[in-house]
Amino acid sequence: MKALKIDHLGIAVPSLAEAVKAYEALGFTVESREDVPTEKVRVAFLPVGESRLELLEPTDAGSTIAKFLQKRSGIHHVCVLVEDIETVLAELRARGVSLIDTEPRPGAGGSRVAFVHPRSAGGVLLELKEKG
Ligand code: ZN
């Protein structure tokens, strides 16, 4: 897998409005906001150099982020930008890596994403992203 850069760090928050306020007070600025209905989240991206922080607020009690927030808040996932996500997933599958998604799914900003299970990534939920 050719990992191009850390695309973003995903941070689960109960309220996007409050989290944005807190991060703006820290000196960050919101670059974009988006609803991602497939993931049942509302997100805001805050640039940090070439990378971003992704603040994620659940829009549904049944969403993965809502379940995560019942246990804890904070960093939810690390996202690595890759080229040709299908080839990457095929390579990882062939190596016996535990994948949550065997096929890419739609992500924010027209991207395509897939998640690697934390048991194959040192306990970290790893998102792979191909630019839209
Ligand atoms: Zn993400």
Tab-separated table of N, CA, C and O and ligand atoms in Angstrom:
chain	number	residue	atom	x	y	z
A	1	MET	N	0.846	-1.193	0.000
A	1	MET	CA	0.000	0.000	0.000
A	1	MET	C	0.880	1.241	0.000
A	1	MET	O	1.784	1.369	0.812
A	2	LYS	N	0.593	2.154	-0.907
A	2	LYS	CA	1.319	3.422	-0.908
A	2	LYS	C	0.489	4.442	-0.128
A	2	LYS	O	-0.516	4.949	-0.623
A	3	ALA	N	0.933	4.714	1.108
A	3	ALA	CA	0.235	5.684	1.952
A	3	ALA	C	0.792	7.064	1.632
A	3	ALA	O	1.978	7.315	1.806
A	4	LEU	N	-0.061	7.964	1.150
A	4	LEU	CA	0.412	9.267	0.667
A	4	LEU	C	0.583	10.286	1.790
A	4	LEU	O	1.503	11.080	1.765
A	5	LYS	N	-0.328	10.265	2.743
A	5	LYS	CA	-0.233	11.183	3.894
A	5	LYS	C	-1.340	10.847	4.875
A	5	LYS	O	-2.271	10.112	4.549
A	6	ILE	N	-1.244	11.408	6.098
A	6	ILE	CA	-2.389	11.367	7.017
A	6	ILE	C	-3.396	12.357	6.449
A	6	ILE	O	-3.121	13.551	6.380
A	7	ASP	N	-4.520	11.865	6.003
A	7	ASP	CA	-5.535	12.748	5.428
A	7	ASP	C	-6.242	13.526	6.536
A	7	ASP	O	-6.378	14.735	6.460
A	8	HIS	N	-6.682	12.786	7.560
A	8	HIS	CA	-7.311	13.458	8.698
A	8	HIS	C	-7.355	12.545	9.915
A	8	HIS	O	-7.165	11.339	9.806
A	9	LEU	N	-7.595	13.162	11.071
A	9	LEU	CA	-7.893	12.442	12.303
A	9	LEU	C	-9.372	12.663	12.583
A	9	LEU	O	-9.832	13.815	12.587
A	10	GLY	N	-10.116	11.597	12.779
A	10	GLY	CA	-11.546	11.695	13.062
A	10	GLY	C	-11.777	11.779	14.558
A	10	GLY	O	-11.314	10.930	15.316
A	11	ILE	N	-12.478	12.828	14.988
A	11	ILE	CA	-12.743	13.061	16.408
A	11	ILE	C	-14.248	13.057	16.631
A	11	ILE	O	-14.974	13.867	16.045
A	12	ALA	N	-14.716	12.110	17.453
A	12	ALA	CA	-16.150	11.991	17.728
A	12	ALA	C	-16.566	13.014	18.772
A	12	ALA	O	-15.922	13.130	19.820
A	13	VAL	N	-17.620	13.767	18.476
A	13	VAL	CA	-18.109	14.793	19.411
A	13	VAL	C	-19.636	14.703	19.519
A	13	VAL	O	-20.312	14.414	18.549
A	14	PRO	N	-20.177	14.951	20.722
A	14	PRO	CA	-21.637	14.897	20.873
A	14	PRO	C	-22.332	16.065	20.184
A	14	PRO	O	-23.466	15.928	19.742
A	15	SER	N	-21.669	17.227	20.111
A	15	SER	CA	-22.278	18.399	19.478
A	15	SER	C	-21.260	19.077	18.571
A	15	SER	O	-20.211	19.553	19.031
A	16	LEU	N	-21.577	19.113	17.283
A	16	LEU	CA	-20.673	19.741	16.319
A	16	LEU	C	-20.555	21.243	16.592
A	16	LEU	O	-19.463	21.805	16.556
A	17	ALA	N	-21.690	21.876	16.913
A	17	ALA	CA	-21.687	23.322	17.159
A	17	ALA	C	-20.745	23.658	18.321
A	17	ALA	O	-19.924	24.581	18.225
A	18	GLU	N	-20.841	22.875	19.410
A	18	GLU	CA	-19.985	23.157	20.573
A	18	GLU	C	-18.524	22.839	20.288
A	18	GLU	O	-17.625	23.572	20.707
A	19	ALA	N	-18.290	21.743	19.570
A	19	ALA	CA	-16.906	21.355	19.257
A	19	ALA	C	-16.262	22.389	18.330
A	19	ALA	O	-15.102	22.760	18.512
A	20	VAL	N	-17.030	22.874	17.342
A	20	VAL	CA	-16.502	23.894	16.417
A	20	VAL	C	-16.134	25.152	17.203
A	20	VAL	O	-15.073	25.736	17.002
A	21	LYS	N	-17.013	25.531	18.127
A	21	LYS	CA	-16.749	26.704	18.966
A	21	LYS	C	-15.428	26.519	19.734
A	21	LYS	O	-14.583	27.411	19.777
A	22	ALA	N	-15.262	25.338	20.329
A	22	ALA	CA	-14.054	25.052	21.120
A	22	ALA	C	-12.803	25.083	20.234
A	22	ALA	O	-11.777	25.665	20.613
A	23	TYR	N	-12.897	24.487	19.045
A	23	TYR	CA	-11.725	24.450	18.170
A	23	TYR	C	-11.418	25.818	17.568
A	23	TYR	O	-10.260	26.152	17.348
A	24	GLU	N	-12.476	26.620	17.311
A	24	GLU	CA	-12.240	27.985	16.829
A	24	GLU	C	-11.547	28.807	17.912
A	24	GLU	O	-10.669	29.620	17.620
A	25	ALA	N	-11.922	28.554	19.167
A	25	ALA	CA	-11.263	29.244	20.284
A	25	ALA	C	-9.787	28.849	20.360
A	25	ALA	O	-8.949	29.622	20.827
A	26	LEU	N	-9.469	27.632	19.895
A	26	LEU	CA	-8.072	27.178	19.874
A	26	LEU	C	-7.300	27.764	18.696
A	26	LEU	O	-6.086	27.617	18.603
A	27	GLY	N	-8.016	28.401	17.755
A	27	GLY	CA	-7.349	29.014	16.606
A	27	GLY	C	-7.530	28.262	15.295
A	27	GLY	O	-6.975	28.652	14.276
A	28	PHE	N	-8.315	27.176	15.301
A	28	PHE	CA	-8.596	26.443	14.056
A	28	PHE	C	-9.737	27.124	13.305
A	28	PHE	O	-10.527	27.856	13.916
A	29	THR	N	-9.816	26.890	11.999
A	29	THR	CA	-10.954	27.398	11.231
A	29	THR	C	-11.614	26.260	10.470
A	29	THR	O	-10.954	25.315	10.026
A	30	VAL	N	-12.921	26.371	10.324
A	30	VAL	CA	-13.675	25.341	9.600
A	30	VAL	C	-13.535	25.592	8.104
A	30	VAL	O	-13.795	26.697	7.631
A	31	GLU	N	-13.104	24.568	7.389
A	31	GLU	CA	-12.943	24.659	5.940
A	31	GLU	C	-14.226	24.227	5.231
A	31	GLU	O	-14.636	24.815	4.240
A	32	SER	N	-14.860	23.188	5.728
A	32	SER	CA	-16.098	22.703	5.112
A	32	SER	C	-16.913	21.920	6.131
A	32	SER	O	-16.378	21.416	7.118
A	33	ARG	N	-18.206	21.874	5.866
A	33	ARG	CA	-19.132	21.071	6.669
A	33	ARG	C	-19.927	20.212	5.711
A	33	ARG	O	-20.190	20.628	4.579
A	34	GLU	N	-20.344	19.056	6.179
A	34	GLU	CA	-21.066	18.154	5.289
A	34	GLU	C	-21.891	17.156	6.096
A	34	GLU	O	-21.466	16.718	7.164
A	35	ASP	N	-23.049	16.807	5.549
A	35	ASP	CA	-23.810	15.676	6.085
A	35	ASP	C	-23.377	14.444	5.308
A	35	ASP	O	-23.294	14.485	4.086
A	36	VAL	N	-23.086	13.365	6.032
A	36	VAL	CA	-22.756	12.109	5.350
A	36	VAL	C	-23.816	11.090	5.760
A	36	VAL	O	-23.650	10.362	6.744
A	37	PRO	N	-24.948	11.075	5.020
A	37	PRO	CA	-26.085	10.239	5.429
A	37	PRO	C	-25.731	8.751	5.494
A	37	PRO	O	-26.264	8.028	6.337
A	38	THR	N	-24.817	8.296	4.634
A	38	THR	CA	-24.466	6.870	4.631
A	38	THR	C	-23.817	6.473	5.957
A	38	THR	O	-23.907	5.327	6.370
A	39	GLU	N	-23.148	7.436	6.617
A	39	GLU	CA	-22.492	7.151	7.904
A	39	GLU	C	-23.299	7.678	9.089
A	39	GLU	O	-22.870	7.544	10.236
A	40	LYS	N	-24.437	8.341	8.788
A	40	LYS	CA	-25.276	8.947	9.835
A	40	LYS	C	-24.463	9.899	10.710
A	40	LYS	O	-24.511	9.828	11.946
A	41	VAL	N	-23.697	10.764	10.050
A	41	VAL	CA	-22.920	11.775	10.761
A	41	VAL	C	-22.987	13.109	10.027
A	41	VAL	O	-23.287	13.171	8.830
A	42	ARG	N	-22.686	14.153	10.785
A	42	ARG	CA	-22.509	15.504	10.257
A	42	ARG	C	-21.068	15.826	10.612
A	42	ARG	O	-20.638	15.584	11.743
A	43	VAL	N	-20.286	16.319	9.636
A	43	VAL	CA	-18.861	16.515	9.889
A	43	VAL	C	-18.432	17.937	9.567
A	43	VAL	O	-19.069	18.637	8.781
A	44	ALA	N	-17.347	18.357	10.199
A	44	ALA	CA	-16.677	19.610	9.859
A	44	ALA	C	-15.198	19.287	9.726
A	44	ALA	O	-14.651	18.515	10.534
A	45	PHE	N	-14.572	19.837	8.687
A	45	PHE	CA	-13.140	19.634	8.471
A	45	PHE	C	-12.387	20.914	8.800
A	45	PHE	O	-12.755	21.999	8.344
A	46	LEU	N	-11.317	20.768	9.611
A	46	LEU	CA	-10.494	21.904	10.028
A	46	LEU	C	-9.063	21.637	9.587
A	46	LEU	O	-8.450	20.664	10.056
A	47	PRO	N	-8.526	22.442	8.669
A	47	PRO	CA	-7.187	22.179	8.149
A	47	PRO	C	-6.097	22.305	9.203
A	47	PRO	O	-6.155	23.181	10.071
A	48	VAL	N	-5.130	21.392	9.118
A	48	VAL	CA	-3.890	21.446	9.905
A	48	VAL	C	-2.782	21.178	8.892
A	48	VAL	O	-2.478	20.028	8.605
A	49	GLY	N	-2.211	22.223	8.312
A	49	GLY	CA	-1.267	22.022	7.218
A	49	GLY	C	-1.936	21.274	6.081
A	49	GLY	O	-3.013	21.658	5.648
A	50	GLU	N	-1.319	20.171	5.643
A	50	GLU	CA	-1.886	19.378	4.543
A	50	GLU	C	-2.949	18.400	5.025
A	50	GLU	O	-3.607	17.760	4.220
A	51	SER	N	-3.060	18.260	6.359
A	51	SER	CA	-4.033	17.317	6.917
A	51	SER	C	-5.210	18.080	7.501
A	51	SER	O	-5.265	19.308	7.413
A	52	ARG	N	-6.132	17.350	8.089
A	52	ARG	CA	-7.308	17.972	8.666
A	52	ARG	C	-7.720	17.264	9.952
A	52	ARG	O	-7.372	16.098	10.145
A	53	LEU	N	-8.450	17.974	10.773
A	53	LEU	CA	-9.208	17.326	11.834
A	53	LEU	C	-10.628	17.178	11.306
A	53	LEU	O	-11.149	18.095	10.670
A	54	GLU	N	-11.232	16.041	11.527
A	54	GLU	CA	-12.622	15.802	11.135
A	54	GLU	C	-13.438	15.644	12.408
A	54	GLU	O	-13.270	14.672	13.138
A	55	LEU	N	-14.270	16.626	12.697
A	55	LEU	CA	-15.161	16.524	13.866
A	55	LEU	C	-16.434	15.825	13.396
A	55	LEU	O	-17.030	16.228	12.384
A	56	LEU	N	-16.816	14.769	14.099
A	56	LEU	CA	-17.974	13.957	13.688
A	56	LEU	C	-19.053	13.976	14.765
A	56	LEU	O	-18.793	13.587	15.901
A	57	GLU	N	-20.235	14.417	14.382
A	57	GLU	CA	-21.389	14.393	15.286
A	57	GLU	C	-22.405	13.389	14.735
A	57	GLU	O	-22.745	13.453	13.548
A	58	PRO	N	-22.892	12.483	15.571
A	58	PRO	CA	-23.884	11.515	15.064
A	58	PRO	C	-25.211	12.199	14.744
A	58	PRO	O	-25.618	13.124	15.458
A	59	THR	N	-25.882	11.766	13.691
A	59	THR	CA	-27.209	12.302	13.360
A	59	THR	C	-28.292	11.273	13.680
A	59	THR	O	-29.462	11.506	13.446
A	60	ASP	N	-27.874	10.119	14.190
A	60	ASP	CA	-28.820	9.048	14.491
A	60	ASP	C	-28.267	8.242	15.664
A	60	ASP	O	-27.060	7.983	15.721
A	61	ALA	N	-29.153	7.879	16.591
A	61	ALA	CA	-28.722	7.150	17.791
A	61	ALA	C	-28.112	5.793	17.440
A	61	ALA	O	-27.352	5.218	18.216
A	62	GLY	N	-28.443	5.273	16.249
A	62	GLY	CA	-27.928	3.961	15.853
A	62	GLY	C	-26.614	4.028	15.093
A	62	GLY	O	-26.090	3.003	14.655
A	63	SER	N	-26.064	5.232	14.925
A	63	SER	CA	-24.833	5.343	14.140
A	63	SER	C	-23.630	4.840	14.937
A	63	SER	O	-23.647	4.806	16.172
A	64	THR	N	-22.592	4.450	14.226
A	64	THR	CA	-21.354	3.965	14.843
A	64	THR	C	-20.785	5.017	15.793
A	64	THR	O	-20.292	4.686	16.869
A	65	ILE	N	-20.859	6.277	15.390
A	65	ILE	CA	-20.285	7.354	16.209
A	65	ILE	C	-21.103	7.531	17.500
A	65	ILE	O	-20.538	7.756	18.571
A	66	ALA	N	-22.426	7.402	17.407
A	66	ALA	CA	-23.260	7.500	18.609
A	66	ALA	C	-22.883	6.394	19.595
A	66	ALA	O	-22.768	6.629	20.799
A	67	LYS	N	-22.667	5.181	19.083
A	67	LYS	CA	-22.290	4.049	19.943
A	67	LYS	C	-20.918	4.287	20.569
A	67	LYS	O	-20.698	4.002	21.746
A	68	PHE	N	-19.995	4.815	19.775
A	68	PHE	CA	-18.648	5.135	20.277
A	68	PHE	C	-18.755	6.132	21.435
A	68	PHE	O	-18.115	5.964	22.475
A	69	LEU	N	-19.591	7.164	21.250
A	69	LEU	CA	-19.714	8.229	22.256
A	69	LEU	C	-20.342	7.740	23.559
A	69	LEU	O	-20.165	8.375	24.596
A	70	GLN	N	-21.065	6.626	23.502
A	70	GLN	CA	-21.615	6.066	24.747
A	70	GLN	C	-20.491	5.567	25.654
A	70	GLN	O	-20.638	5.510	26.863
A	71	LYS	N	-19.368	5.166	25.029
A	71	LYS	CA	-18.248	4.621	25.804
A	71	LYS	C	-17.197	5.683	26.105
A	71	LYS	O	-16.627	5.726	27.173
A	72	ARG	N	-16.918	6.520	25.119
A	72	ARG	CA	-15.877	7.537	25.293
A	72	ARG	C	-16.002	8.568	24.176
A	72	ARG	O	-16.683	8.329	23.193
A	73	SER	N	-15.280	9.702	24.331
A	73	SER	CA	-15.199	10.660	23.231
A	73	SER	C	-13.725	10.804	22.885
A	73	SER	O	-12.870	10.224	23.530
A	74	GLY	N	-13.439	11.571	21.855
A	74	GLY	CA	-12.042	11.770	21.469
A	74	GLY	C	-11.750	11.163	20.111
A	74	GLY	O	-12.644	11.007	19.280
A	75	ILE	N	-10.478	10.821	19.899
A	75	ILE	CA	-10.061	10.334	18.578
A	75	ILE	C	-10.747	9.004	18.266
A	75	ILE	O	-10.683	8.061	19.057
A	76	HIS	N	-11.428	8.971	17.147
A	76	HIS	CA	-12.179	7.791	16.728
A	76	HIS	C	-11.431	7.009	15.658
A	76	HIS	O	-11.422	5.793	15.671
A	77	HIS	N	-10.798	7.703	14.723
A	77	HIS	CA	-10.055	6.993	13.674
A	77	HIS	C	-8.956	7.858	13.079
A	77	HIS	O	-8.956	9.077	13.228
A	78	VAL	N	-8.018	7.186	12.416
A	78	VAL	CA	-6.944	7.844	11.681
A	78	VAL	C	-7.182	7.519	10.207
A	78	VAL	O	-7.439	6.361	9.858
A	79	CYS	N	-7.129	8.530	9.350
A	79	CYS	CA	-7.388	8.307	7.924
A	79	CYS	C	-6.133	8.560	7.095
A	79	CYS	O	-5.515	9.622	7.186
A	80	VAL	N	-5.791	7.558	6.296
A	80	VAL	CA	-4.623	7.627	5.425
A	80	VAL	C	-5.100	7.724	3.978
A	80	VAL	O	-5.983	6.964	3.555
A	81	LEU	N	-4.524	8.665	3.250
A	81	LEU	CA	-4.858	8.830	1.839
A	81	LEU	C	-4.088	7.800	1.015
A	81	LEU	O	-2.877	7.631	1.196
A	82	VAL	N	-4.786	7.111	0.131
A	82	VAL	CA	-4.143	6.122	-0.744
A	82	VAL	C	-4.557	6.372	-2.191
A	82	VAL	O	-5.529	7.080	-2.461
A	83	GLU	N	-3.798	5.768	-3.099
A	83	GLU	CA	-4.198	5.767	-4.508
A	83	GLU	C	-4.818	4.408	-4.794
A	83	GLU	O	-4.357	3.403	-4.268
A	84	ASP	N	-5.821	4.365	-5.625
A	84	ASP	CA	-6.394	3.108	-6.094
A	84	ASP	C	-6.822	2.199	-4.937
A	84	ASP	O	-6.225	1.146	-4.674
A	85	ILE	N	-7.859	2.602	-4.269
A	85	ILE	CA	-8.299	1.915	-3.043
A	85	ILE	C	-8.672	0.447	-3.288
A	85	ILE	O	-8.454	-0.401	-2.430
A	86	GLU	N	-9.207	0.138	-4.475
A	86	GLU	CA	-9.563	-1.269	-4.762
A	86	GLU	C	-8.342	-2.181	-4.725
A	86	GLU	O	-8.379	-3.267	-4.161
A	87	THR	N	-7.250	-1.721	-5.341
A	87	THR	CA	-6.014	-2.510	-5.357
A	87	THR	C	-5.470	-2.658	-3.938
A	87	THR	O	-5.034	-3.746	-3.547
A	88	VAL	N	-5.513	-1.568	-3.160
A	88	VAL	CA	-5.042	-1.610	-1.772
A	88	VAL	C	-5.844	-2.651	-0.984
A	88	VAL	O	-5.279	-3.490	-0.279
A	89	LEU	N	-7.183	-2.624	-1.134
A	89	LEU	CA	-8.024	-3.570	-0.388
A	89	LEU	C	-7.729	-5.008	-0.805
A	89	LEU	O	-7.673	-5.909	0.035
A	90	ALA	N	-7.507	-5.228	-2.101
A	90	ALA	CA	-7.192	-6.581	-2.583
A	90	ALA	C	-5.872	-7.063	-1.986
A	90	ALA	O	-5.760	-8.211	-1.536
A	91	GLU	N	-4.878	-6.169	-1.943
A	91	GLU	CA	-3.565	-6.518	-1.350
A	91	GLU	C	-3.710	-6.881	0.118
A	91	GLU	O	-3.148	-7.865	0.590
A	92	LEU	N	-4.460	-6.046	0.843
A	92	LEU	CA	-4.611	-6.267	2.284
A	92	LEU	C	-5.375	-7.564	2.550
A	92	LEU	O	-5.023	-8.334	3.447
A	93	ARG	N	-6.421	-7.796	1.751
A	93	ARG	CA	-7.199	-9.046	1.884
A	93	ARG	C	-6.286	-10.248	1.681
A	93	ARG	O	-6.318	-11.210	2.442
A	94	ALA	N	-5.455	-10.169	0.644
A	94	ALA	CA	-4.538	-11.278	0.329
A	94	ALA	C	-3.555	-11.531	1.473
A	94	ALA	O	-3.092	-12.650	1.664
A	95	ARG	N	-3.244	-10.498	2.237
A	95	ARG	CA	-2.319	-10.651	3.367
A	95	ARG	C	-3.028	-11.024	4.664
A	95	ARG	O	-2.419	-11.063	5.726
A	96	GLY	N	-4.333	-11.239	4.585
A	96	GLY	CA	-5.073	-11.680	5.765
A	96	GLY	C	-5.405	-10.567	6.739
A	96	GLY	O	-5.728	-10.827	7.903
A	97	VAL	N	-5.341	-9.322	6.283
A	97	VAL	CA	-5.690	-8.182	7.144
A	97	VAL	C	-7.206	-8.179	7.384
A	97	VAL	O	-7.981	-8.454	6.471
A	98	SER	N	-7.623	-7.911	8.606
A	98	SER	CA	-9.060	-7.821	8.925
A	98	SER	C	-9.618	-6.502	8.423
A	98	SER	O	-9.230	-5.437	8.905
A	99	LEU	N	-10.530	-6.594	7.479
A	99	LEU	CA	-11.139	-5.390	6.906
A	99	LEU	C	-12.587	-5.285	7.371
A	99	LEU	O	-13.310	-6.280	7.384
A	100	ILE	N	-13.002	-4.077	7.732
A	100	ILE	CA	-14.423	-3.857	8.022
A	100	ILE	C	-15.170	-3.734	6.699
A	100	ILE	O	-16.272	-4.236	6.547
A	101	ASP	N	-14.538	-3.078	5.730
A	101	ASP	CA	-15.124	-2.937	4.387
A	101	ASP	C	-14.252	-3.671	3.377
A	101	ASP	O	-13.075	-3.345	3.234
A	102	THR	N	-14.846	-4.623	2.687
A	102	THR	CA	-14.081	-5.289	1.629
A	102	THR	C	-14.220	-4.516	0.313
A	102	THR	O	-13.427	-4.693	-0.597
A	103	GLU	N	-15.233	-3.654	0.250
A	103	GLU	CA	-15.423	-2.784	-0.916
A	103	GLU	C	-15.455	-1.338	-0.428
A	103	GLU	O	-15.952	-1.073	0.669
A	104	PRO	N	-14.949	-0.400	-1.259
A	104	PRO	CA	-15.023	1.019	-0.859
A	104	PRO	C	-16.476	1.481	-0.741
A	104	PRO	O	-17.344	0.976	-1.439
A	105	ARG	N	-16.717	2.417	0.167
A	105	ARG	CA	-18.037	3.026	0.280
A	105	ARG	C	-17.897	4.543	0.155
A	105	ARG	O	-16.805	5.084	0.312
A	106	PRO	N	-19.012	5.254	-0.114
A	106	PRO	CA	-18.910	6.704	-0.297
A	106	PRO	C	-18.537	7.411	0.996
A	106	PRO	O	-19.094	7.100	2.045
A	107	GLY	N	-17.584	8.336	0.918
A	107	GLY	CA	-17.179	9.140	2.076
A	107	GLY	C	-17.468	10.601	1.822
A	107	GLY	O	-18.119	10.952	0.832
A	108	ALA	N	-16.986	11.459	2.718
A	108	ALA	CA	-17.214	12.897	2.589
A	108	ALA	C	-16.486	13.437	1.351
A	108	ALA	O	-15.471	12.882	0.925
A	109	GLY	N	-17.027	14.498	0.780
A	109	GLY	CA	-16.372	15.194	-0.326
A	109	GLY	C	-16.231	14.363	-1.591
A	109	GLY	O	-15.317	14.574	-2.381
A	110	GLY	N	-17.144	13.392	-1.782
A	110	GLY	CA	-17.100	12.574	-3.000
A	110	GLY	C	-15.970	11.549	-2.988
A	110	GLY	O	-15.679	10.933	-4.010
A	111	SER	N	-15.347	11.360	-1.823
A	111	SER	CA	-14.254	10.383	-1.743
A	111	SER	C	-14.826	8.972	-1.635
A	111	SER	O	-16.032	8.778	-1.485
A	112	ARG	N	-13.926	7.991	-1.739
A	112	ARG	CA	-14.308	6.599	-1.475
A	112	ARG	C	-13.425	6.113	-0.332
A	112	ARG	O	-12.215	6.356	-0.340
A	113	VAL	N	-14.041	5.447	0.644
A	113	VAL	CA	-13.314	5.069	1.856
A	113	VAL	C	-13.572	3.606	2.198
A	113	VAL	O	-14.548	3.005	1.747
A	114	ALA	N	-12.684	3.046	3.022
A	114	ALA	CA	-12.868	1.705	3.577
A	114	ALA	C	-12.120	1.668	4.900
A	114	ALA	O	-11.088	2.323	5.051
A	115	PHE	N	-12.663	0.891	5.843
A	115	PHE	CA	-12.056	0.837	7.175
A	115	PHE	C	-11.368	-0.504	7.407
A	115	PHE	O	-11.899	-1.559	7.046
A	116	VAL	N	-10.181	-0.421	8.041
A	116	VAL	CA	-9.432	-1.595	8.474
A	116	VAL	C	-9.780	-1.821	9.945
A	116	VAL	O	-9.855	-0.865	10.727
A	117	HIS	N	-10.010	-3.071	10.332
A	117	HIS	CA	-10.378	-3.381	11.713
A	117	HIS	C	-9.224	-3.056	12.669
A	117	HIS	O	-8.064	-3.335	12.345
A	118	PRO	N	-9.541	-2.481	13.850
A	118	PRO	CA	-8.480	-2.154	14.812
A	118	PRO	C	-7.590	-3.349	15.183
A	118	PRO	O	-6.428	-3.156	15.506
A	119	ARG	N	-8.119	-4.581	15.118
A	119	ARG	CA	-7.284	-5.733	15.512
A	119	ARG	C	-6.114	-5.933	14.535
A	119	ARG	O	-5.140	-6.598	14.871
A	120	SER	N	-6.224	-5.344	13.345
A	120	SER	CA	-5.117	-5.436	12.390
A	120	SER	C	-4.292	-4.158	12.338
A	120	SER	O	-3.422	-4.006	11.480
A	121	ALA	N	-4.585	-3.201	13.231
A	121	ALA	CA	-3.885	-1.905	13.174
A	121	ALA	C	-3.533	-1.396	14.564
A	121	ALA	O	-3.691	-0.210	14.865
A	122	GLY	N	-3.078	-2.311	15.410
A	122	GLY	CA	-2.600	-1.897	16.732
A	122	GLY	C	-3.655	-1.221	17.581
A	122	GLY	O	-3.336	-0.329	18.372
A	123	GLY	N	-4.919	-1.622	17.385
A	123	GLY	CA	-5.983	-1.070	18.218
A	123	GLY	C	-6.572	0.227	17.692
A	123	GLY	O	-7.441	0.813	18.331
A	124	VAL	N	-6.102	0.673	16.526
A	124	VAL	CA	-6.604	1.926	15.948
A	124	VAL	C	-7.530	1.608	14.776
A	124	VAL	O	-7.220	0.754	13.946
A	125	LEU	N	-8.670	2.278	14.737
A	125	LEU	CA	-9.542	2.165	13.567
A	125	LEU	C	-8.900	2.981	12.449
A	125	LEU	O	-8.700	4.183	12.584
A	126	LEU	N	-8.561	2.306	11.366
A	126	LEU	CA	-7.828	2.941	10.271
A	126	LEU	C	-8.750	3.101	9.075
A	126	LEU	O	-9.331	2.127	8.599
A	127	GLU	N	-8.893	4.342	8.619
A	127	GLU	CA	-9.699	4.623	7.430
A	127	GLU	C	-8.750	4.812	6.254
A	127	GLU	O	-7.757	5.525	6.369
A	128	LEU	N	-9.065	4.162	5.151
A	128	LEU	CA	-8.310	4.375	3.908
A	128	LEU	C	-9.205	5.220	3.006
A	128	LEU	O	-10.404	4.979	2.925
A	129	LYS	N	-8.618	6.204	2.348
A	129	LYS	CA	-9.422	7.129	1.540
A	129	LYS	C	-8.776	7.349	0.188
A	129	LYS	O	-7.567	7.576	0.095
A	130	GLU	N	-9.611	7.279	-0.846
A	130	GLU	CA	-9.189	7.677	-2.184
A	130	GLU	C	-9.940	8.945	-2.516
A	130	GLU	O	-11.167	9.012	-2.341
A	131	LYS	N	-9.239	9.959	-2.973
A	131	LYS	CA	-9.850	11.257	-3.271
A	131	LYS	C	-10.969	11.129	-4.303
A	131	LYS	O	-10.883	10.342	-5.227
A	132	GLY	N	-12.024	11.944	-4.139
A	132	GLY	CA	-13.108	11.951	-5.104
A	132	GLY	C	-12.750	12.768	-6.328
A	132	GLY	O	-11.737	13.423	-6.374
B	1	ZN	ZN	-12.812	10.060	8.537
